[in-house]
Coordinates of C-alpha atoms in Angstrom, one line a residue:
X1 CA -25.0 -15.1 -121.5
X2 CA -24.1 -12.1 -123.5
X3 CA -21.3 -9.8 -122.1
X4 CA -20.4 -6.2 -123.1
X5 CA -17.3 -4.9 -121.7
X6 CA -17.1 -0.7 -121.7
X7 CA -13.3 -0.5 -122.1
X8 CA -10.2 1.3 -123.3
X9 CA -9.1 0.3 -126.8
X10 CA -8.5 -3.4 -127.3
X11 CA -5.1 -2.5 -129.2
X12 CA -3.6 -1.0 -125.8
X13 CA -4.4 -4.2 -123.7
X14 CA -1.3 -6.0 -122.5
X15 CA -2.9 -9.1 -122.6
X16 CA -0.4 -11.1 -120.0
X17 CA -1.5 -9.0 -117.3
X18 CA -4.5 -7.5 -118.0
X19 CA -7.4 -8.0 -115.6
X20 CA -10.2 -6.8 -118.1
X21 CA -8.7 -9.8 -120.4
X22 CA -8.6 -12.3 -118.0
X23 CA -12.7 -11.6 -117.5
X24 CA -13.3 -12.1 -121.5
X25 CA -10.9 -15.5 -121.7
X26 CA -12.8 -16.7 -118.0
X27 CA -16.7 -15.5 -120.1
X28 CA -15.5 -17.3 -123.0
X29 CA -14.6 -20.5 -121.1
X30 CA -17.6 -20.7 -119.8
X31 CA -19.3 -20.7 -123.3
X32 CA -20.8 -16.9 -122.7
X33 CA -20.4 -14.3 -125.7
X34 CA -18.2 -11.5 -125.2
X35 CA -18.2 -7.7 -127.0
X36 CA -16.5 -4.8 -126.2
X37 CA -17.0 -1.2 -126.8
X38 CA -15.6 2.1 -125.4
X39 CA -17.3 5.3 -123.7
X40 CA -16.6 7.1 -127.1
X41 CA -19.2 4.3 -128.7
X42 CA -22.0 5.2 -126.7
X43 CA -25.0 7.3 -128.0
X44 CA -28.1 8.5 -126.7
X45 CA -30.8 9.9 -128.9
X46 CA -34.2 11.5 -127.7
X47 CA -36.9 9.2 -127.0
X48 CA -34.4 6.2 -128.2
X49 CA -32.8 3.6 -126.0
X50 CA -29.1 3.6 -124.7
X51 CA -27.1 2.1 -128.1
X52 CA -23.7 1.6 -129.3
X53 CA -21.3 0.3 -131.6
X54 CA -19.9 -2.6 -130.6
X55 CA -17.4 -5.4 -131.5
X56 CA -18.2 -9.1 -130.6
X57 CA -15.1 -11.2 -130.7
X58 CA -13.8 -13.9 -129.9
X59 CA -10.7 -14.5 -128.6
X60 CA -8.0 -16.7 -130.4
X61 CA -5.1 -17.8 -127.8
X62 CA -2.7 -16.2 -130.0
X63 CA -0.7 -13.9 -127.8
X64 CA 0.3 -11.3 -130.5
X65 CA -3.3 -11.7 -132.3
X66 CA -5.5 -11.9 -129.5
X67 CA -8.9 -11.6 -130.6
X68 CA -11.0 -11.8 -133.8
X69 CA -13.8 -9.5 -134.5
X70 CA -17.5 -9.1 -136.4
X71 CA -18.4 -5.1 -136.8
X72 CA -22.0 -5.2 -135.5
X73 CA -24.6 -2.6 -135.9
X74 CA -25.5 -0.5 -133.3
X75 CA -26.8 -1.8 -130.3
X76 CA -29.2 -0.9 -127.4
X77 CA -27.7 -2.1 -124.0
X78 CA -30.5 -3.1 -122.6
X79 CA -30.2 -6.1 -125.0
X80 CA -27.2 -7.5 -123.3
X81 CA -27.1 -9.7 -120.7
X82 CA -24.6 -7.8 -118.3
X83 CA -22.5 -4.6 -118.9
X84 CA -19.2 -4.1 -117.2
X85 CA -17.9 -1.2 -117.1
X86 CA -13.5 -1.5 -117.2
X87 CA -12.9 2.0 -118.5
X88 CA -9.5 2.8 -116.5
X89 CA -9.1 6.0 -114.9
X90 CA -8.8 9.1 -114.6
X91 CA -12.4 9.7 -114.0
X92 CA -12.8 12.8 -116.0
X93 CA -15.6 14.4 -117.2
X94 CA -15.8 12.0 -119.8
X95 CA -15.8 9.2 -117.2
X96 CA -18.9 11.1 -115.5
X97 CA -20.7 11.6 -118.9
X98 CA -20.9 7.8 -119.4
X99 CA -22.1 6.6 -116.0
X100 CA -25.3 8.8 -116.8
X101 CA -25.8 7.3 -120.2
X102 CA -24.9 3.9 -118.6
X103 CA -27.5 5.0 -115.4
X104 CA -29.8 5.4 -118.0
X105 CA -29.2 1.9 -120.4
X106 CA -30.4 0.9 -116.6
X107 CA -33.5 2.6 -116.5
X108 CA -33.9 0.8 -119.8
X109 CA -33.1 -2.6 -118.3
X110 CA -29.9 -3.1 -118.8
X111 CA -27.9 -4.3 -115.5
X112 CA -24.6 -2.5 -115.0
X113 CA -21.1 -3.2 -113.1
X114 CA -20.5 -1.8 -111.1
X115 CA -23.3 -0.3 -111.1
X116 CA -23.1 3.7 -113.0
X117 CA -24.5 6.0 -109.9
X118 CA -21.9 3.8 -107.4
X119 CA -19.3 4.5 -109.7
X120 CA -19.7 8.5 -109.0
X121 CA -20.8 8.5 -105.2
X122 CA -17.3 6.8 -104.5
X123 CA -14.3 9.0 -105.5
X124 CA -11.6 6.1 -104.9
X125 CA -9.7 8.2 -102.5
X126 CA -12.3 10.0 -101.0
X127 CA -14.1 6.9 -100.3
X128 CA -11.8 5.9 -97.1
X129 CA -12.9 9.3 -95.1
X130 CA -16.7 6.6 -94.7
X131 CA -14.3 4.2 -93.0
X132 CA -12.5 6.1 -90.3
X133 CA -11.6 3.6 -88.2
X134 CA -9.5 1.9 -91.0
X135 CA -7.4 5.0 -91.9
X136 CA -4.3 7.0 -90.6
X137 CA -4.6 10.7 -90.2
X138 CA -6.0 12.4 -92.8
X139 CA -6.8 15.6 -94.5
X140 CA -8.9 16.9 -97.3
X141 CA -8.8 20.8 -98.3
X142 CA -7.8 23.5 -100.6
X143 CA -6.0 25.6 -97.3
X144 CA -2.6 25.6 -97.5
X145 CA -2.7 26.7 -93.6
X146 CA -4.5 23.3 -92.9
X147 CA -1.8 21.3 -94.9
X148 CA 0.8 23.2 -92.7
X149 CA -0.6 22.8 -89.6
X150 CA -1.2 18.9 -89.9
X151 CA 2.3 18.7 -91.4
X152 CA 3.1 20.5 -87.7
X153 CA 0.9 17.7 -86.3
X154 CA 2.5 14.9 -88.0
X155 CA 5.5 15.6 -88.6
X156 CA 6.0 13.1 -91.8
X157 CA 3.4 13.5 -94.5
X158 CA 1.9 12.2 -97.8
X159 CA 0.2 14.8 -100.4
X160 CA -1.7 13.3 -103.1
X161 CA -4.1 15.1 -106.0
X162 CA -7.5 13.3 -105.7
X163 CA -7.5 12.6 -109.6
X164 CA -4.5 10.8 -109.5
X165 CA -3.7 7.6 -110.9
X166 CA -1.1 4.9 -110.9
X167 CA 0.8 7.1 -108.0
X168 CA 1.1 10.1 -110.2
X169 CA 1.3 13.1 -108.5
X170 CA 2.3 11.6 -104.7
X171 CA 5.1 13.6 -102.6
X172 CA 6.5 12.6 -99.2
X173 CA 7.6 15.5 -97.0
X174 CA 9.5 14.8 -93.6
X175 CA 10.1 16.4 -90.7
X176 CA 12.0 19.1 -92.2
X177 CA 9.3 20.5 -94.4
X178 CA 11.9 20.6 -97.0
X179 CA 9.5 22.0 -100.5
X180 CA 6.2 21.5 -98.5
X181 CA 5.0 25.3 -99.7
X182 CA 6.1 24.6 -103.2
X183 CA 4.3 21.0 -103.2
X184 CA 1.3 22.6 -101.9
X185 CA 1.0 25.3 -104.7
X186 CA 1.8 22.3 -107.0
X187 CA -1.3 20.1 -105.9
X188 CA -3.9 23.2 -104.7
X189 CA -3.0 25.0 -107.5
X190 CA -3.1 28.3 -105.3
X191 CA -5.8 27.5 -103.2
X192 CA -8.4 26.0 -106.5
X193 CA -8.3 22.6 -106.1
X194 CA -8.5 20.3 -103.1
X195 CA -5.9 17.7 -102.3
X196 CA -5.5 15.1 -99.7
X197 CA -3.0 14.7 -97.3
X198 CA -2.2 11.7 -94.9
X199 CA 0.2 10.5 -92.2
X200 CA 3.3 8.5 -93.5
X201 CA 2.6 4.9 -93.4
X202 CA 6.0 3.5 -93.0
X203 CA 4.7 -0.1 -93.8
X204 CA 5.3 0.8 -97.4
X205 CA 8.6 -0.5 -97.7
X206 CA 6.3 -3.9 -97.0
X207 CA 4.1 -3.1 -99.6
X208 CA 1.1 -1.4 -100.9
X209 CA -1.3 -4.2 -100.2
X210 CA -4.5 -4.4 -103.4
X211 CA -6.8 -6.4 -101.7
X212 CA -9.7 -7.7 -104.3
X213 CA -13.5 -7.8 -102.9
X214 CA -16.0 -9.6 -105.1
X215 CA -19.7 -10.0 -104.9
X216 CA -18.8 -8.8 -101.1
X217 CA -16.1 -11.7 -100.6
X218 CA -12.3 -11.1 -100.5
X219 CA -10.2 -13.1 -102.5
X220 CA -7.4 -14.4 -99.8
X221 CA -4.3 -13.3 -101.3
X222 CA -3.2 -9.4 -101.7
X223 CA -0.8 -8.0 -103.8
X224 CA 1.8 -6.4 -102.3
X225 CA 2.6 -4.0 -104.7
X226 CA 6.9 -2.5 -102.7
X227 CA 8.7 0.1 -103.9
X228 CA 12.1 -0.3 -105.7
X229 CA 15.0 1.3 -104.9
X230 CA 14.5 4.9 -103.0
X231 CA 11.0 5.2 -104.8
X232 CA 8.3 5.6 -102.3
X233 CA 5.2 4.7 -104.1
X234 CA 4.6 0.8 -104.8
X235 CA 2.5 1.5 -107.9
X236 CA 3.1 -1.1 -110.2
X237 CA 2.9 1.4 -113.3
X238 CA 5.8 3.5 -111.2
X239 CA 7.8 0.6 -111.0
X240 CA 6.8 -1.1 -107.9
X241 CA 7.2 -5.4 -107.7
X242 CA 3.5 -7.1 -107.0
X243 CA 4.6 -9.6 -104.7
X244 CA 1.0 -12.4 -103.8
X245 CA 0.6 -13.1 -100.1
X246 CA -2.2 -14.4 -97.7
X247 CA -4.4 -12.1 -96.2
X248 CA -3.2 -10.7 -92.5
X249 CA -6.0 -10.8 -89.6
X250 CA -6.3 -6.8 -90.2
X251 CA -6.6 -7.1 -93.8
X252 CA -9.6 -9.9 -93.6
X253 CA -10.7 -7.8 -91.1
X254 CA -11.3 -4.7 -93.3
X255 CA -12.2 -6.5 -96.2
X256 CA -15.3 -8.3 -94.3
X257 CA -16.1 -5.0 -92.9
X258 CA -16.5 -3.0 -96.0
X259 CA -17.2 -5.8 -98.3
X260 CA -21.0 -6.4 -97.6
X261 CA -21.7 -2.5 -97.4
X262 CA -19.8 -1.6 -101.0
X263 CA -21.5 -4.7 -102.6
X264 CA -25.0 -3.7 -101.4
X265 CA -24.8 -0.4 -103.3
X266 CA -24.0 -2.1 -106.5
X267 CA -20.3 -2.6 -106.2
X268 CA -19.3 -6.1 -107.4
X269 CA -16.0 -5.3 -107.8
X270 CA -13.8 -3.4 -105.2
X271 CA -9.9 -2.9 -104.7
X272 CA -9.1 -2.0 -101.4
X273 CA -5.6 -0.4 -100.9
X274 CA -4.1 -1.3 -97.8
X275 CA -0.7 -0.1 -96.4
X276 CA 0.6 -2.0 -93.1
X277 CA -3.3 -1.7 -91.4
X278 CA -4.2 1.3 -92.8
X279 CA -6.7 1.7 -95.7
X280 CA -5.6 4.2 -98.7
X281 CA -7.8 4.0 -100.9
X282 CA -10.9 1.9 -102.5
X283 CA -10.7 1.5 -106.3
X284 CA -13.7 1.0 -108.0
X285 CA -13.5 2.1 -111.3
X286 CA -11.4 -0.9 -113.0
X287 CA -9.8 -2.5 -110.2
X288 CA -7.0 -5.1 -111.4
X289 CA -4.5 -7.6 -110.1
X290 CA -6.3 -10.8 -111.3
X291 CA -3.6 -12.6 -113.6
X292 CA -0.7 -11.4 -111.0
X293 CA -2.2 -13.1 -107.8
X294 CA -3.4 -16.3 -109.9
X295 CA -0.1 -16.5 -111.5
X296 CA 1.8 -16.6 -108.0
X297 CA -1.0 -18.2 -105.6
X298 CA -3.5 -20.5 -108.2
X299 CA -6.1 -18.9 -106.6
X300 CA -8.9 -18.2 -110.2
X301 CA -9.5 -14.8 -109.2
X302 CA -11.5 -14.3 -112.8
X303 CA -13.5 -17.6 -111.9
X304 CA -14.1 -16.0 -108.7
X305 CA -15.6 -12.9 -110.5
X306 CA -17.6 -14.5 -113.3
X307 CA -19.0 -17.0 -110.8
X308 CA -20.1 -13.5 -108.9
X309 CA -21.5 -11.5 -112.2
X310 CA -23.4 -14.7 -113.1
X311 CA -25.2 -15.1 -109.2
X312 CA -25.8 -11.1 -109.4
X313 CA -27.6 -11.8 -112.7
X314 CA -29.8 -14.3 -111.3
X315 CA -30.7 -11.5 -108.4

């Protein structure tokens, strides 16, 4: 099987954690080629296919010198056996701009995943508001009056941008209200932009639970991802500790309910954010967490995946 991986720069991979790594060493094991490329290589001409300019390597074991390469032309999609697509966030405009080219390397014949149009019809934190049932109290809107009148409500609150990433951008306000009119110019932007605003879970000094989903299946460990010290996001890039543990009944529970509907739209990988039994968010874009829950559990979560993309492909 031939691979291409749509991805950020190989130089920035941190190969001991990386999850988009652990899928090339997993491909590789298994005798498939690999090549990477990122959104910047694709290119679309009139009444041409889907192309770009890609890198087929092959990784070397080395840990400083990870991978060796051979330049190759450019290359139509369609002529690879699976495309992933492990661009991180933020979903820009950039972001957008590729899943149509991608959407259209599918027309071609190319199979994609996740799959391009999937990728834009679920905005990882607006995705929850499907699942209601799953998720604490929460608001989406530009009104400042709304934000203040739930914070009323609610009394303890979380305001979060809906481009954010990695926690960026996440306030608490208690009771008091101590800065809420200042955070909500901050985040609205005076009204221009919309924001989203939830109930405190106070299960987040147990963790910020990333529960993976694959091919519709959860893999049985989470990672707690708990806040250090008197931060309250459990981000690992803002510091929090990823801590493996077994699924709860309420987390198997919301992975079995959501798995089967995400995977039939073309999702076949999902990252389900779950705080105490409340869902936060579901990541879709480049979900990670592999090499940290095989690491602490032995669990092959990229096994797990490539034994997924290779049944998809046989669909």
């Amino acid at each position: 099987m031939n691979i291409l991986f749509v991805a950020d720069p190989l130089s920035t991979f941190k190969i001991y954690k990386d999850t988009t790594f652990s899928m090339m060493r997993e491909a590789q094991r298994r005798g498939h080629r690999i090549a990477a490329c990122e959104p910047c290589d694709l290119v679309w001409r009139s009444g041409a296919p889907v192309v770009a300019t890609v890198r087929e390597i092959t990784l070397s074991g080395d840990a400083h010198d990870w991978f060796r390469e051979d330049a190759a032309p450019l290359k139509a999609l369609k002529d690879f056996d699976a495309i992933v697509m492990r661009k991180d966030p933020p979903f820009d405009s950039e972001y957008f701009y590729a899943t149509h080219l991608l959407e259209q390397a599918e027309r071609e014949g190319a199979r994609v995943f996740n799959q391009p149009r999937t990728l834009r019809d679920h905005p990882e934190k607006l995705a929850i508001m499907e699942f209601a049932q799953y998720v604490s109290p929460t608001l989406v809107t530009r009104s400042a009056d709304e934000v203040r009148r739930f914070h009323a409500e609610h009394g303890d609150i979380i305001l979060k941008p809906l481009d954010g990433m990695g926690g960026m951008g996440i306030f608490r306000v208690r009771a008091d209200g101590l800065n809420l009119g200042s955070i909500i110019e901050t985040l609205n932007k005076d009204g221009a932009e919309t924001i989203m605003v939830q109930r405190f879970v106070p299960e987040i000094t147990q963790g910020d639970k990333r529960i993976l989903v694959i091919g519709g299946q959860p893999v049985p460990y989470s990672l707690a991802r708990i806040p250090q010290g008197s931060e309250v996001r459990g981000n690992l890039a803002a510091g929090g500790k990823g801590v493996a543990q077994p699924l709860t009944a309420k987390d198997r529970e919301i992975a079995e309910a959501l798995g089967p509907v995400l995977a039939a739209r073309g999702l076949l990988l999902v990252g389900l954010d779950v705080i105490g039994d409340c869902l936060t968010e579901v990541n879709v874009t480049s979900p990670t967490c592999f090499q940290e829950i095989t690491e602490q559990t032995g669990f092959d979560v990229p096994a797990m995946f490539i034994d997924a993309l290779e049944q998809a492909l046989k669909a």
